[in-house]
């Protein structure tokens, strides 16, 4: 048996010296220490020996077994070190100073549309406002003439936070702050309030080709003396014709929103199907793009503005919808997918 151990030792040494990777090392371990390995066979053979021999050889075989395990472990460490060494050598060939071709990124289609709208409204004298994504219930609902427990709140499935605040469901949530910010200039200097507010909105919606739980809107308000519906139509038409670089078809339908009276739905002719009907426009040929209306007196009051003196219009432009129309994106979910392949096509 001693002879057997010696033979195996020699064989192992010669085999292991040829090993260059972890896989080969593992097959050696299995060949010796595995269930059917040579050392395991030796251990099984002990049962045929007498007590004294069993003890003597048992110790030797066990010692041999430990030696093999140790050799294999050492070799494993050595192989890992060699691997690192190889990588370092390869890295030395990497010249950091060499000019490299780096793919240029691009703006997201929604950012493109947002910036375009901002530029158009700025040119018409509107300010661009920045506001929070987390707002109070007062800002998102009460100040907009939607009292607590009013059924109109059910129109928007809201994500509430543990501290009682919420993720804004509509950019209208900024209206109150905008009125408060500019009301003194309106009253004292007779400067009409003209502001837009682009931002991300959140609703707990089931998603499909035209619904997402996260989307972008752009709120717009104009408040001053004698502001009326024809002002609203003028600004909307001008803006949309600029965005699409052509005279696009629009239609106004009555629409209910607690913060405007009268309220409208402004639709544009679906540019994807040309009005014939497709999944993006729910087969109607029209796409609801921009609800709007004359600001409700209660909303002006909440913003510290006297509705007897001043009137105004407001609109909530769907920036996400607008981007879909403008760039022919058929499924709204593509926009939040983070899929660079589909976004790359907007690189300028
Ligand atoms: N905030 C409304 C929504 O998200 C959209 C809206 C409707 C905004 C009418 C307005 C408006 O300013 O006048 O559904």
Short mmCIF file of N, CA, C and O and ligand atoms in Angstrom, two decimals, residues 155-156 169-172 175 201 203 215 217 219-221 257 259-260 264 290-294 313-317, ligand 1:
data_model
loop_
_atom_site.label_atom_id
_atom_site.label_comp_id
_atom_site.label_asym_id
_atom_site.label_seq_id
_atom_site.Cartn_x
_atom_site.Cartn_y
_atom_site.Cartn_z
N UNK A 155 -60.14 60.94 -10.03
CA UNK A 155 -59.69 61.00 -11.43
C UNK A 155 -58.20 60.69 -11.52
O UNK A 155 -57.69 60.33 -12.57
N UNK A 156 -57.49 60.88 -10.42
CA UNK A 156 -56.04 60.68 -10.46
C UNK A 156 -55.62 59.75 -9.33
O UNK A 156 -55.80 60.06 -8.16
N UNK A 169 -49.40 64.57 -9.20
CA UNK A 169 -50.09 63.83 -10.26
C UNK A 169 -50.29 64.73 -11.47
O UNK A 169 -50.68 64.26 -12.53
N UNK A 170 -50.03 66.03 -11.28
CA UNK A 170 -50.26 66.98 -12.38
C UNK A 170 -49.39 68.21 -12.14
O UNK A 170 -49.15 68.60 -11.00
N UNK A 171 -48.96 68.81 -13.23
CA UNK A 171 -48.14 70.02 -13.08
C UNK A 171 -48.98 71.20 -12.57
O UNK A 171 -48.43 72.20 -12.12
N UNK A 172 -50.31 71.06 -12.63
CA UNK A 172 -51.18 72.11 -12.09
C UNK A 172 -50.83 72.39 -10.63
O UNK A 172 -51.13 73.47 -10.11
N UNK A 175 -49.45 75.70 -9.75
CA UNK A 175 -50.19 76.95 -10.03
C UNK A 175 -50.21 77.89 -8.83
O UNK A 175 -49.90 79.08 -8.94
N UNK A 201 -44.77 63.87 -13.79
CA UNK A 201 -45.95 63.58 -12.98
C UNK A 201 -46.05 62.07 -12.76
O UNK A 201 -45.52 61.30 -13.55
N UNK A 203 -48.68 58.77 -11.62
CA UNK A 203 -50.00 58.23 -11.28
C UNK A 203 -49.93 56.72 -11.24
O UNK A 203 -49.26 56.12 -12.08
N UNK A 215 -44.88 60.33 -16.31
CA UNK A 215 -44.96 61.02 -17.60
C UNK A 215 -44.71 62.52 -17.39
O UNK A 215 -44.64 62.98 -16.25
N UNK A 217 -45.62 66.59 -18.14
CA UNK A 217 -46.60 67.58 -18.58
C UNK A 217 -45.94 68.95 -18.58
O UNK A 217 -44.85 69.12 -18.04
N UNK A 219 -47.39 72.70 -17.58
CA UNK A 219 -48.50 73.57 -17.21
C UNK A 219 -48.23 74.97 -17.75
O UNK A 219 -47.05 75.38 -17.82
N UNK A 220 -49.26 75.66 -18.15
CA UNK A 220 -49.07 77.04 -18.57
C UNK A 220 -50.20 77.88 -18.00
O UNK A 220 -51.35 77.41 -17.94
N UNK A 221 -49.89 79.07 -17.55
CA UNK A 221 -50.95 79.96 -17.08
C UNK A 221 -50.71 81.38 -17.58
O UNK A 221 -49.56 81.79 -17.78
N UNK A 257 -62.67 69.88 -15.55
CA UNK A 257 -61.53 69.90 -14.61
C UNK A 257 -61.92 70.89 -13.52
O UNK A 257 -62.32 72.02 -13.84
N UNK A 259 -60.52 72.86 -11.71
CA UNK A 259 -59.81 74.15 -11.55
C UNK A 259 -60.02 75.12 -12.71
O UNK A 259 -59.39 76.16 -12.76
N UNK A 260 -60.84 74.73 -13.68
CA UNK A 260 -61.15 75.66 -14.78
C UNK A 260 -62.66 75.71 -15.03
O UNK A 260 -63.35 74.73 -14.82
N UNK A 264 -61.88 72.75 -21.26
CA UNK A 264 -61.89 72.14 -22.60
C UNK A 264 -60.87 71.02 -22.71
O UNK A 264 -59.90 70.97 -21.96
N UNK A 290 -54.11 68.47 -24.95
CA UNK A 290 -53.94 69.62 -24.08
C UNK A 290 -55.25 70.08 -23.45
O UNK A 290 -55.95 70.92 -24.01
N UNK A 291 -55.56 69.54 -22.27
CA UNK A 291 -56.73 70.07 -21.57
C UNK A 291 -56.46 71.50 -21.12
O UNK A 291 -55.31 71.85 -20.82
N UNK A 292 -57.48 72.31 -21.10
CA UNK A 292 -57.25 73.72 -20.79
C UNK A 292 -58.57 74.37 -20.37
O UNK A 292 -59.61 73.71 -20.37
N UNK A 293 -58.51 75.62 -20.06
CA UNK A 293 -59.74 76.31 -19.69
C UNK A 293 -59.47 77.64 -19.03
O UNK A 293 -58.32 78.05 -18.89
N UNK A 294 -60.56 78.30 -18.63
CA UNK A 294 -60.42 79.57 -17.92
C UNK A 294 -60.31 79.27 -16.43
O UNK A 294 -61.12 78.51 -15.88
N UNK A 313 -56.22 82.06 -18.22
CA UNK A 313 -56.40 80.70 -18.74
C UNK A 313 -55.26 79.82 -18.25
O UNK A 313 -54.19 80.32 -17.85
N UNK A 314 -55.52 78.53 -18.27
CA UNK A 314 -54.48 77.56 -17.88
C UNK A 314 -54.56 76.39 -18.83
O UNK A 314 -55.62 76.10 -19.39
N UNK A 315 -53.43 75.75 -19.04
CA UNK A 315 -53.45 74.53 -19.86
C UNK A 315 -52.44 73.53 -19.28
O UNK A 315 -51.48 73.91 -18.61
N UNK A 316 -52.69 72.25 -19.54
CA UNK A 316 -51.77 71.20 -19.08
C UNK A 316 -51.36 70.39 -20.29
O UNK A 316 -52.04 69.44 -20.67
N UNK A 317 -50.27 70.80 -20.89
CA UNK A 317 -49.82 70.15 -22.13
C UNK A 317 -49.15 68.81 -21.80
O UNK A 317 -48.28 68.76 -20.93
N1 LIG B 1 -53.93 68.88 -14.56
C1 LIG B 1 -54.80 68.23 -15.50
C2 LIG B 1 -54.45 66.76 -15.58
O1 LIG B 1 -53.34 66.39 -15.31
C3 LIG B 1 -54.63 68.85 -16.85
C4 LIG B 1 -55.16 70.21 -16.96
C5 LIG B 1 -56.50 70.38 -17.35
C6 LIG B 1 -54.40 71.32 -16.70
C7 LIG B 1 -57.02 71.63 -17.51
C8 LIG B 1 -54.92 72.60 -16.85
C9 LIG B 1 -56.24 72.73 -17.26
O2 LIG B 1 -54.22 73.69 -16.60
O3 LIG B 1 -56.71 73.96 -17.43
O4 LIG B 1 -55.29 65.98 -15.91
#
